[in-house]
Coordinates of C-alpha atoms and ligand atoms in Angstrom, one line a residue:
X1 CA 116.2 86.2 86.0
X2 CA 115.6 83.4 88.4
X3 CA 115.4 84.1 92.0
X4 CA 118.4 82.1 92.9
X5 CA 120.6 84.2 90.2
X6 CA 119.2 87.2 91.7
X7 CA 120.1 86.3 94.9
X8 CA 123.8 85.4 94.0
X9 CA 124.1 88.4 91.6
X10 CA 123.2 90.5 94.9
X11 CA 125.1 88.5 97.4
X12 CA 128.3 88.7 94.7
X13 CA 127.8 92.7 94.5
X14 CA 127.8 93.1 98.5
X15 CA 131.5 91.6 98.5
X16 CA 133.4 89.7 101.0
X17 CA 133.5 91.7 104.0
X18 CA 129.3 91.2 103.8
X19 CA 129.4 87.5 103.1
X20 CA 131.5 86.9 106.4
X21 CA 129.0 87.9 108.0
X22 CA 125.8 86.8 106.3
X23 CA 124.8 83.4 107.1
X24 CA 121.5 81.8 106.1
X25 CA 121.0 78.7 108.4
X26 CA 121.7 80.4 111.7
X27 CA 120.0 78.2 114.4
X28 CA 118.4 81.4 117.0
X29 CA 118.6 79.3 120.4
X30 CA 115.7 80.0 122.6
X31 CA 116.4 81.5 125.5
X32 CA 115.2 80.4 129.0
X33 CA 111.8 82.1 129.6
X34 CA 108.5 81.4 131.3
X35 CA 106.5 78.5 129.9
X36 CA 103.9 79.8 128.0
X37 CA 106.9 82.4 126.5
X38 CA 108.9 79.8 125.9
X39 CA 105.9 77.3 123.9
X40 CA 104.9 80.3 121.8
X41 CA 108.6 80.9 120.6
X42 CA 109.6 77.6 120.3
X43 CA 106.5 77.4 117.9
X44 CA 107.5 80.4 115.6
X45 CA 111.1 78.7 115.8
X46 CA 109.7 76.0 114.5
X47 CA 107.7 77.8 111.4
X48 CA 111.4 79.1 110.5
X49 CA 110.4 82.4 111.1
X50 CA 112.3 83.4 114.4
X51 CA 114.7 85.6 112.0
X52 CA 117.3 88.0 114.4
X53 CA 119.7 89.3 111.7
X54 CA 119.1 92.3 109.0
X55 CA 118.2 91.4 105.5
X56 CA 120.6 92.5 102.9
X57 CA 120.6 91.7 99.3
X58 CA 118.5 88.6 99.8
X59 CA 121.0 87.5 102.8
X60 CA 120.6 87.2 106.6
X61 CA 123.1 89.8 108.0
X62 CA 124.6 90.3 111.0
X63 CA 126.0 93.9 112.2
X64 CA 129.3 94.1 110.7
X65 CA 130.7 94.6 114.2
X66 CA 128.4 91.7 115.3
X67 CA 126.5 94.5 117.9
X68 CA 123.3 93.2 119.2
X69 CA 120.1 94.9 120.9
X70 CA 117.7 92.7 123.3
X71 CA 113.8 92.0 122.2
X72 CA 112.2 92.6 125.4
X73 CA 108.6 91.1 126.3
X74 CA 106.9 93.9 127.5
X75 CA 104.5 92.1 129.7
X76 CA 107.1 90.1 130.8
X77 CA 110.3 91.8 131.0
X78 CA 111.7 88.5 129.6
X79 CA 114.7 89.3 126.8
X80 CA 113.4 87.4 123.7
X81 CA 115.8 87.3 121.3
X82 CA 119.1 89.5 120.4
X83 CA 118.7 91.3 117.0
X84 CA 121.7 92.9 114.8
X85 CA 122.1 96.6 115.6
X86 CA 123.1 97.7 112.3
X87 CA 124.4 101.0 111.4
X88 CA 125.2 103.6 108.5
X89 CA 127.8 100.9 106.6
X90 CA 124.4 98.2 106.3
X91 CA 122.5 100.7 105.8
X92 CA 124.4 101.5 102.7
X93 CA 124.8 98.3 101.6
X94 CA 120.9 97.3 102.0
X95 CA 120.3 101.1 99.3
X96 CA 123.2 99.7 96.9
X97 CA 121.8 96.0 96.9
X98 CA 117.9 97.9 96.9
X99 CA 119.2 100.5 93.5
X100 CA 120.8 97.4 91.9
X101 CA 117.6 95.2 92.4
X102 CA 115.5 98.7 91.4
X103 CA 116.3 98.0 87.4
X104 CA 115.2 94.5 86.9
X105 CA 112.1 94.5 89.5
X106 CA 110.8 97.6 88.0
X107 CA 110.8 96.0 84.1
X108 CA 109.0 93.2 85.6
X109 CA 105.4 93.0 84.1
X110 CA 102.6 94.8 86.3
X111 CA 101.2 91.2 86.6
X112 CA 104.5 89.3 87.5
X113 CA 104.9 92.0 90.2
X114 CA 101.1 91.2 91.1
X115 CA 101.7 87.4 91.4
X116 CA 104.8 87.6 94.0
X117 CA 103.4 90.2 96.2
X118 CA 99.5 87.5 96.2
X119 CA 101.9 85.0 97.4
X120 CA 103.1 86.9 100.1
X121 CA 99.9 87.4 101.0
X122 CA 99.0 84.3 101.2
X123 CA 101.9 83.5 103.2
X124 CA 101.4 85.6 105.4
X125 CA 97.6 84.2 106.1
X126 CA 99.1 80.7 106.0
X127 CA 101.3 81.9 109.1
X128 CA 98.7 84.1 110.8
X129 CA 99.1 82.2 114.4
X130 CA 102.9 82.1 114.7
X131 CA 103.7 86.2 113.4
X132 CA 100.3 87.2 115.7
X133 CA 102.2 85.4 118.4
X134 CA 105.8 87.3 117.1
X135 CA 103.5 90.9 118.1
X136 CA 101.9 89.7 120.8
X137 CA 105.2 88.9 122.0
X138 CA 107.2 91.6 121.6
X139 CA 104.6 94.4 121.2
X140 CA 101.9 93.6 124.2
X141 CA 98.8 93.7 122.3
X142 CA 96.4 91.0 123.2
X143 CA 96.7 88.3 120.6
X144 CA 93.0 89.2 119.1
X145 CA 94.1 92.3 117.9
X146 CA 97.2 90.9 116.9
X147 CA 95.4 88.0 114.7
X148 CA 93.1 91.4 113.7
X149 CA 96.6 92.8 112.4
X150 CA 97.7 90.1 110.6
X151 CA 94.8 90.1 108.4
X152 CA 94.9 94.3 108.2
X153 CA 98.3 93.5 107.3
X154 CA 98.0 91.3 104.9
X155 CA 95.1 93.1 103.2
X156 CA 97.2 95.8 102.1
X157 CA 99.7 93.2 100.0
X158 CA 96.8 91.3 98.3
X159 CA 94.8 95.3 97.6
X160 CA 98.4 96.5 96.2
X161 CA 98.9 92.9 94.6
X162 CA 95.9 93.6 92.6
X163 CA 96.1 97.4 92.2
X164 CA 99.4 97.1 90.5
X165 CA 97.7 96.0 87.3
X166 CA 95.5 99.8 87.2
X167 CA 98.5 101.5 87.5
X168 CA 97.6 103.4 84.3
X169 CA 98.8 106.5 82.6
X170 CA 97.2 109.1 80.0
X171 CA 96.9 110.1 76.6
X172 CA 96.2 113.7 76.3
X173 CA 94.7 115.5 73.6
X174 CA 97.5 117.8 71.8
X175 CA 97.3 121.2 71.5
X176 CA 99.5 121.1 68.2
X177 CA 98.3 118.7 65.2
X178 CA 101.2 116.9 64.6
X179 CA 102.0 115.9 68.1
X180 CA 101.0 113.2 70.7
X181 CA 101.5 113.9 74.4
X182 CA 101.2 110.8 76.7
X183 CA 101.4 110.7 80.8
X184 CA 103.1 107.9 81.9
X185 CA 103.5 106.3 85.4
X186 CA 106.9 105.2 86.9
X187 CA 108.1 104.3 90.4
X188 CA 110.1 106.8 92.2
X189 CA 113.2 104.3 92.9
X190 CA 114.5 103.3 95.8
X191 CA 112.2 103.6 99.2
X192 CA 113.1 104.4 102.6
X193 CA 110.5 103.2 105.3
X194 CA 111.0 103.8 108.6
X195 CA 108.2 102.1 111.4
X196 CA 106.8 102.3 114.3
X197 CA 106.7 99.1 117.1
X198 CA 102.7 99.9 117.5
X199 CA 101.7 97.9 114.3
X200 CA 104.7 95.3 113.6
X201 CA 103.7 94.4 110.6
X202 CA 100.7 96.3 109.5
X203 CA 103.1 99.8 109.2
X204 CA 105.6 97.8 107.0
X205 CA 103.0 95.9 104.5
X206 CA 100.9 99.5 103.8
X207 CA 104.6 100.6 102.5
X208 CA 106.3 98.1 101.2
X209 CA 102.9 96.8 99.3
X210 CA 102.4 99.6 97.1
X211 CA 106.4 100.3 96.6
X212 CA 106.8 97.2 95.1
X213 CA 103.5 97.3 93.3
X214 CA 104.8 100.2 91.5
X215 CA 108.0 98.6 90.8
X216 CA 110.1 100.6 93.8
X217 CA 112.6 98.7 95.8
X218 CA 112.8 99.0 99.5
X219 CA 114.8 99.5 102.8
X220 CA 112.5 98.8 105.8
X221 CA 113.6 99.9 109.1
X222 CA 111.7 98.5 111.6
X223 CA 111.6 99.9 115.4
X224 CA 113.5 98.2 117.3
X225 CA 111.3 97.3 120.0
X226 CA 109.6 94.9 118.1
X227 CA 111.8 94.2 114.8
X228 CA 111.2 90.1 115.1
X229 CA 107.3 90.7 113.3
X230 CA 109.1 92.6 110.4
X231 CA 112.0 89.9 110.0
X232 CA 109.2 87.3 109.8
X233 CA 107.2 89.0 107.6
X234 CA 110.3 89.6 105.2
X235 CA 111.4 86.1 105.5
X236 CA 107.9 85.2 103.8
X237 CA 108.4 87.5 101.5
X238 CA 111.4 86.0 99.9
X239 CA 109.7 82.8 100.3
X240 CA 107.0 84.0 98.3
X241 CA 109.6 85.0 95.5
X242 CA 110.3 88.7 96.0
X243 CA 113.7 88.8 94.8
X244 CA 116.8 89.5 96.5
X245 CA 117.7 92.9 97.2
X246 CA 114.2 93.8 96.4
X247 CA 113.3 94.2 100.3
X248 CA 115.9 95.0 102.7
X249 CA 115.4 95.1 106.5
X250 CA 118.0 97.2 108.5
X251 CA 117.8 98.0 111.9
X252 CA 119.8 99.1 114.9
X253 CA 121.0 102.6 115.9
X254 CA 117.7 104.3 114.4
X255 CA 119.4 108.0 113.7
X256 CA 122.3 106.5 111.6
X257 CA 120.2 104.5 109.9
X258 CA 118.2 107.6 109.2
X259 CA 121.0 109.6 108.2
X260 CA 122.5 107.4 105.5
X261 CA 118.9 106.9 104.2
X262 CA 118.4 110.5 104.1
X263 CA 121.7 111.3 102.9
X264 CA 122.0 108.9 99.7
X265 CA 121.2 110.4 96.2
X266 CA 119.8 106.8 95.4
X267 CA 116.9 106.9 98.1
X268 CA 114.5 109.0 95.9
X269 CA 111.4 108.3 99.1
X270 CA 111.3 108.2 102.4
X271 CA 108.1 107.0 104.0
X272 CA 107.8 107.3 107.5
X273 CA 105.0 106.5 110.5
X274 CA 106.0 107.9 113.9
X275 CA 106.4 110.9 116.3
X276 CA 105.8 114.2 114.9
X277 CA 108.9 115.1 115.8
X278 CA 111.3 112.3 113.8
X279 CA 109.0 112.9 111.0
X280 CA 109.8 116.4 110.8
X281 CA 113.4 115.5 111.1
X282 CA 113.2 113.1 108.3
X283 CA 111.3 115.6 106.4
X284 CA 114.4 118.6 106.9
X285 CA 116.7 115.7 106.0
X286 CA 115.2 114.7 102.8
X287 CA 115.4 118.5 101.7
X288 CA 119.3 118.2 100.9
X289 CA 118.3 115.0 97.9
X290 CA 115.1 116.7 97.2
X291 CA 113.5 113.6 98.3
X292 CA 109.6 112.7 98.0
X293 CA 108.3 112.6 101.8
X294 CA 105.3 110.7 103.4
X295 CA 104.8 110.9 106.7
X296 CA 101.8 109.4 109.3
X297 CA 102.8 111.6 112.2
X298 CA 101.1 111.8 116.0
X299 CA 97.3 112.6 116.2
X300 CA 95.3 114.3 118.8
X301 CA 92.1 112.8 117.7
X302 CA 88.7 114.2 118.7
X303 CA 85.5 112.0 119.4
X304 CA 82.5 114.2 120.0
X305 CA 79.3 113.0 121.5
X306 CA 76.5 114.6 120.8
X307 CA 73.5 115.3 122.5
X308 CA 71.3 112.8 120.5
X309 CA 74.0 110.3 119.7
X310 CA 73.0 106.7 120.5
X311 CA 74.2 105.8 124.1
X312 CA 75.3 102.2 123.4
X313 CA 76.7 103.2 120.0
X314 CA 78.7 105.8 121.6
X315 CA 80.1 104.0 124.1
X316 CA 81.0 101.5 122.0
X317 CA 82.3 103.3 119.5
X318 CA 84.3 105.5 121.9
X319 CA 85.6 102.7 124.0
X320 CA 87.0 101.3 120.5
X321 CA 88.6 104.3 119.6
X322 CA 89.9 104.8 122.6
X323 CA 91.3 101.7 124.5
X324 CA 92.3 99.6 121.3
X325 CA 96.2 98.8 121.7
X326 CA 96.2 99.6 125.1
X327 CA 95.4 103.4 123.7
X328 CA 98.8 103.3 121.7
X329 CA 97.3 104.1 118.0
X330 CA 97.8 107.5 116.1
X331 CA 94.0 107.4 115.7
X332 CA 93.0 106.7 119.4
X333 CA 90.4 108.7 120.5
X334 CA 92.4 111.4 122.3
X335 CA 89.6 113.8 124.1
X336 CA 86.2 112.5 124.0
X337 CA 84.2 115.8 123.9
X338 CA 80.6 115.0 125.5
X339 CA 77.5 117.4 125.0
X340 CA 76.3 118.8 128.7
X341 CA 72.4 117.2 128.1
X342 CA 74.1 113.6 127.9
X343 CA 77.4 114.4 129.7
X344 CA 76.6 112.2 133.3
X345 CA 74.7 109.1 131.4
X346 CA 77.5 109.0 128.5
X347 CA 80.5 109.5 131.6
X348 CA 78.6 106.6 133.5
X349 CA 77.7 103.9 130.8
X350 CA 81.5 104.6 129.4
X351 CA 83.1 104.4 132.9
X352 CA 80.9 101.1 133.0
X353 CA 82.6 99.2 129.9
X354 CA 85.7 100.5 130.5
X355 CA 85.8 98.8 134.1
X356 CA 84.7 95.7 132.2
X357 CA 88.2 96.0 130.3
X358 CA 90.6 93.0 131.1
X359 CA 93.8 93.9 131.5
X360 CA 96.9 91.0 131.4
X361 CA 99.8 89.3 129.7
X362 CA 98.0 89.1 125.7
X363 CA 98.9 85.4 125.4
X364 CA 95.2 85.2 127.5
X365 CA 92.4 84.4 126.0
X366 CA 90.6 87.0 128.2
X367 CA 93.1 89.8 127.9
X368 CA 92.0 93.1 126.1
X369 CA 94.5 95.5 127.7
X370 CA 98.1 94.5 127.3
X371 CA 100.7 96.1 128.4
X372 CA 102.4 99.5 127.3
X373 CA 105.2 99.3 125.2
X374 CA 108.0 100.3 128.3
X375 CA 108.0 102.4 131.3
X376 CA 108.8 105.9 129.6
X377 CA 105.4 105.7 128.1
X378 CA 104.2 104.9 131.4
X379 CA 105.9 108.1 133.1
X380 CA 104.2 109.8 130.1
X381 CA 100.6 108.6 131.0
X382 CA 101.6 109.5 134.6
X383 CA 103.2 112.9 133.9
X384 CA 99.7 113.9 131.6
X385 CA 97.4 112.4 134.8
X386 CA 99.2 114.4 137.6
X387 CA 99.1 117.2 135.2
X388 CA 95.5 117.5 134.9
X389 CA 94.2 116.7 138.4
X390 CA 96.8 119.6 139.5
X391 CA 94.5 121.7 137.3
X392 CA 90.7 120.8 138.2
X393 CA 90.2 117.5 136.4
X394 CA 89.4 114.2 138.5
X395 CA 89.8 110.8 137.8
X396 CA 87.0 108.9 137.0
X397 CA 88.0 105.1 137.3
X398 CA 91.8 104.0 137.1
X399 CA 94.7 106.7 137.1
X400 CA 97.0 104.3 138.6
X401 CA 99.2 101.5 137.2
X402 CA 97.7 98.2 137.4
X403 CA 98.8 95.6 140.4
X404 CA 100.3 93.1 138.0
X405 CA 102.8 95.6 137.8
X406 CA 105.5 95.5 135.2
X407 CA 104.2 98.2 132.2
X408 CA 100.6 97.7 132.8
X409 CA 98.6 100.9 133.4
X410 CA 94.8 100.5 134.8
X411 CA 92.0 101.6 131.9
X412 CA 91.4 105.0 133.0
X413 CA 89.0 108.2 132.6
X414 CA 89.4 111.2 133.8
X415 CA 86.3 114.1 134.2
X416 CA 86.4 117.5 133.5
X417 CA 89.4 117.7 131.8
X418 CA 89.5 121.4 129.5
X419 CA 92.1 122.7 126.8
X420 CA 94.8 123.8 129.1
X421 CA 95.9 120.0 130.6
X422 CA 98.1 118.1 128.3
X423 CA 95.6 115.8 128.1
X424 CA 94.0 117.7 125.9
X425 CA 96.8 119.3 123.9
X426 CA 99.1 116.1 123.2
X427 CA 98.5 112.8 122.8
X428 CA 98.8 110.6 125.5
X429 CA 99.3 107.6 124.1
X430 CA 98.0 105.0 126.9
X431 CA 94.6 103.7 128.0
X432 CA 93.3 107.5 129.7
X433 CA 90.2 108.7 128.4
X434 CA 89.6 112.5 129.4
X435 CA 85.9 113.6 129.0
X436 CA 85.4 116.8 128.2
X437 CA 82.0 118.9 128.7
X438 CA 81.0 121.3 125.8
X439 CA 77.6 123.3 125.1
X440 CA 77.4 123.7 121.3
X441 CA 77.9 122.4 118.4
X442 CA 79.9 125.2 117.2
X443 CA 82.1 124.8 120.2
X444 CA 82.8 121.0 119.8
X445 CA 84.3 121.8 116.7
X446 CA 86.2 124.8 117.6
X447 CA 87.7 122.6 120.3
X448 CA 88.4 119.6 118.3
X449 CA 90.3 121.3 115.3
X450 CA 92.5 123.5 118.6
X451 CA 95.5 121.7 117.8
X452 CA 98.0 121.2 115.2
X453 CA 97.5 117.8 114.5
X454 CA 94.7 116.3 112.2
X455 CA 94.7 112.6 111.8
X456 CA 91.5 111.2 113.1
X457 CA 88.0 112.6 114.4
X458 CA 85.2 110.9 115.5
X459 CA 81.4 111.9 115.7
X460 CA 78.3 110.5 117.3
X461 CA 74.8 112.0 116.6
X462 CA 71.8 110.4 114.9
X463 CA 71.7 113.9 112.8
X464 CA 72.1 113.4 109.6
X465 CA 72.9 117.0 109.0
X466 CA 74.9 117.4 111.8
X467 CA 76.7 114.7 110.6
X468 CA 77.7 116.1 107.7
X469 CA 78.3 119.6 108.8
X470 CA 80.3 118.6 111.5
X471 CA 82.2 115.9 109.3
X472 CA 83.0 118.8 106.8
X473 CA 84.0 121.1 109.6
X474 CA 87.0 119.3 111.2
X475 CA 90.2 120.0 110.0
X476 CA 91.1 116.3 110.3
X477 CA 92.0 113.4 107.4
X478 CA 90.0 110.7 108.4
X479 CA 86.2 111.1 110.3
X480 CA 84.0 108.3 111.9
X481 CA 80.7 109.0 111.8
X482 CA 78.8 106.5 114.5
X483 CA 82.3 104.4 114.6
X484 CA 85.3 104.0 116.7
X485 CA 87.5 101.6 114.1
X486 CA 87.5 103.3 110.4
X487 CA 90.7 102.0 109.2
X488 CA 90.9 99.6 105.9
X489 CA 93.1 98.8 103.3
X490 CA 90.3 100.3 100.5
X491 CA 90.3 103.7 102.5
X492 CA 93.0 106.9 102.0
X493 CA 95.0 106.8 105.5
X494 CA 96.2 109.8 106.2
X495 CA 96.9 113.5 108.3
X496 CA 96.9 117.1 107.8
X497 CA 98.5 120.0 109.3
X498 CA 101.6 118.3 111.3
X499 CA 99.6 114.7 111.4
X500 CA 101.3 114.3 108.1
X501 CA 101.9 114.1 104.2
X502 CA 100.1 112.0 101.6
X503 CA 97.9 108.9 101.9
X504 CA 98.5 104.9 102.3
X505 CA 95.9 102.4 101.5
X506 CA 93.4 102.9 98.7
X507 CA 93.8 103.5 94.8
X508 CA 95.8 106.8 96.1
X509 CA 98.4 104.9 97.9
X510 CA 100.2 104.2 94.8
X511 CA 100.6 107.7 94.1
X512 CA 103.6 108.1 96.6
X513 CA 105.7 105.8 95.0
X514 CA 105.3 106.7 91.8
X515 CA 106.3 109.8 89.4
X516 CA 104.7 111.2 86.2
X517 CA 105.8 111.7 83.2
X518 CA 105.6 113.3 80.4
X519 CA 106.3 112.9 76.8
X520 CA 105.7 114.5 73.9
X521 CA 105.9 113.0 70.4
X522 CA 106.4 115.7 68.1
X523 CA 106.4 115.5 63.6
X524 CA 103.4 112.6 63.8
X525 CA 101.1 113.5 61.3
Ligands
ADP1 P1 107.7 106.4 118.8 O1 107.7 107.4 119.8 O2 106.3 106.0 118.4 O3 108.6 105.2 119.0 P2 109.5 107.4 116.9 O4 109.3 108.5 115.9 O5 110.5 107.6 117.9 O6 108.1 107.1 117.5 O7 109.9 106.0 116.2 C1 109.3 105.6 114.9 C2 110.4 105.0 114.1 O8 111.4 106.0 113.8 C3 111.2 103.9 114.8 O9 111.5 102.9 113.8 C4 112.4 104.6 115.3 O10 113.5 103.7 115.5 C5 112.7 105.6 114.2 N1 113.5 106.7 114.5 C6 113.7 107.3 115.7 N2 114.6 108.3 115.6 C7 115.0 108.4 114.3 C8 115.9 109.2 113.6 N3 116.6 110.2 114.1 N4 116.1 108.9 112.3 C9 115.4 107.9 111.7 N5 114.5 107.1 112.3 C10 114.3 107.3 113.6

């Protein structure tokens, strides 16, 4: 079926009270803003892809009681656009139009599925400046790592584009003569995905890429703090000729939305990236439907220094982990454990680059600190800081916000800091690097697996047996060994303990969105 028939089959199923309010050639004025705000949007305007409404069978949607929410710049304050707060009834709609899609996209071939999802890709490449400028925008992050994004984005769609063609199942030898027993591999149905606002588009394209590899359908529900990256990035997609009702984008009052994706017998997945705390809520929820469940919860990650780590390679590494995204990554270094023999020339060469860290609006070229995401995760940085100097630690450099004001919080570390401080027992989520002394090796690790989360670790020692014992030692999904930025598309991504459930990226990523099984072909000889 063409495109354009799919699109009108879906639009047709949705009925009229949906078609009043879906329009597809809504002008989004731009509002007044500062002038370098103002170029930037008026350029993604321009590139068609300043998209405010949900996405529902293939149609731009507005709430059906035409509620809005305000984009906010968070290094400006500046509103940038108003976005449809949807609800439960969308959300219900965008499942019905996703199951209806569910039975011809999943017939499609492996390869036709593989062809749509390339395009994307390359769409997405083709409009790497103006969707880098969408998250720069309404995330913060300094538009290097947002261009850095784009392609990490984009990598999953074209890795998924080509891994949906090695999707394969199994033949297994009987156990009775006359019988054959085969594996096969189907997707799960329809997918719920529910994102964070710290990687706009990268947290959407490592779900939505292998979902529709598989053959799955999908309702996206991007945060609402930065929801005009995700209406970009589906815009391309139907430009690249992923079919109507195939990807739906829903967003709004985020527990409704959650309920009536948890509550429908249709959404066989939910996939999740967020706070430990909605992920164990979605994870409860999906018990009712007997629902398969990933989840990328919160991290508390470890980087330990060793005595005979490289200096430079430590630092460098560490100040990676650490201070990419303003600190505001489930994999950010957390507590940087430092052995006592290296403790003051780590502290001091690390204090050193951090203070060379340029904090500002992201649309600057010099910029490596944006801003954080709004001022509760400032109070948060403040309330963790205040916490730990009223028990012994001391800050090193920052521990302030920054004099541009607004969200911006100065690149900090803090010395001394031990396992009692919430410093050391949640994450922080902000640009505060605790150091904290340790003796042995045994002890490093006992401190980095004290928690209950277990997404990332990092090491640095030039010990190649250290490095393996220690590596094997922490209770943690993902290790860096000499490295401070280990994520990639090729790679299983992924917690344990109450960091999460199941992998993204990699030849395993498929797995989640796809069941096995079995038949048996009996009377064949
Ligand atoms: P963060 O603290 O990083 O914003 P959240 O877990 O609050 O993490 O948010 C991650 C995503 O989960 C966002 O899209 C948010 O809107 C959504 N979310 C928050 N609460 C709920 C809920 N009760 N049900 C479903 N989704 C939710």
């Amino acid at each position: 079926m063409s495109t354009a028939m799919m699109t009108m089959r879906r639009a047709a199923a949705l009925g009229a009270r949906h078609m009043l309010a879906a329009s597809s050639s809504r002008v989004v004025p731009i509002r007044h803003m500062s002038a370098d705000v103002g170029a930037a949007m008026e350029k993604i305007r321009a590139a068609g892809l300043l998209k405010t409404q949900g996405l529902i069978a293939g149609q731009w949607v507005d709430a059906y009681d035409g509620k809005t929410i305000e984009v906010e710049n968070p290094a400006t304050g500046e509103v940038l656009a108003s976005v449809s707060c949807m609800g439960s009834r969308e959300t219900s709609d965008a499942i019905a139009s996703a199951h209806s899609t569910f039975y011809s996209w999943s017939k499609l071939t492996a390869n036709e599925r593989s062809k749509a999802l390339r395009k994307w890709y390359d769409l997405i490449i083709a409009h790497k400046e103006e969707l880098a400028l969408l998250m720069t925008l309404e995330q913060g992050k300094p538009m290097k790592e947002a261009l850095g994004e784009v392609n990490y984005g984009a990598s999953f769609l074209e890795y998924f584009a080509e891994e949906a063609k090695r999707i394969y199942g199994d033949i297994i030898p009987p156990t009775l003569s006359d019988r054959r027993l085969l594996v096969l591999k189907q997707p799960v149905g329809v997918v719920g995905a529910i994102t964070p606002w710290n990687f706009p588009l990268a947290m959407i394209t490592r779900k939505v890429g292998p979902a529709l590899a598989c053959g799955c359908t999908v309702v996206v529900k991007p945060s609402e703090f930065t929801p005009l990256t995700a209406l970009a990035a589906a815009d391309l997609a139907l430009q690249a000729g992923i079919p109507a009702g195939a990807l739906n984008v829903v967003m709004g009052n985020a527990p409704e939305i959650g309920d009536a994706l948890l509550q429908s017998t249709q959404v066989r997945k939910i996939t999740f990236t967020g706070s430990t705390a909605v992920g164990k809520k979605l994870m409860a929820g999906s018990a009712d439907t007997v629902k398969k469940v990933s989840l990328e919860l919160g991290g508390n990650a470890p980087c330990i220094v060793f005595d005979d780590a490289d200096i430079d390679v430590a630092v460098k590494g560490s100040l990676a982990a650490k201070f990419r995204n303003s600190g505001q990554t489930c994999v950010c270094a957390n507590r940087i454990l430092v052995q006592e023999g290296i403790y003051e020339k780590f502290a001091s060469a690390f204090i050193k680059a951090v203070q060379s860290l340029q904090v500002g609006n992201g649309l600057e070229e010099t910029t490596s600190q944006g801003p954080l995401i709004n001022e509760a995760a400032v109070q948060k940085v403040e309330k963790f800081i205040n916490d730990a100097t009223s028990k012994g630690a001391n800050v090193m450099v920052g521990g302030k916000r920054h004099s541009l004001g607004m969200t911006f919080y100065e690149p900090t570390v803090v010395g001394n800091v031990s396992n009692d401080m919430l410093l050391f027992r949640e994450e922080v989520f902000g640009p505060v690097a605790p150091l904290i002394p340790f003796k042995t090796e045994e002890e490093a690790i006992h401190l980095a697996n004290d928690t209950n989360a277990g997404l990332a670790a990092y090491i640095f020692t030039k010990s190649i047996p250290r490095s393996w014992r220690v590596s094997e030692s922490l209770e943690y999904g993902l290790v860096g060994v000499n490295e401070g930025i280990i994520s990639t598309e090729v790679a299983p991504f992924g917690g344990v303990k109450q960091s999460g459930l199941g992998r993204e990226g990699s030849k395993y990523g498929v797995d989640e969105y796809l069941e096995l099984k079995y038949i048996c072909m009996g009377n064949m000889s």
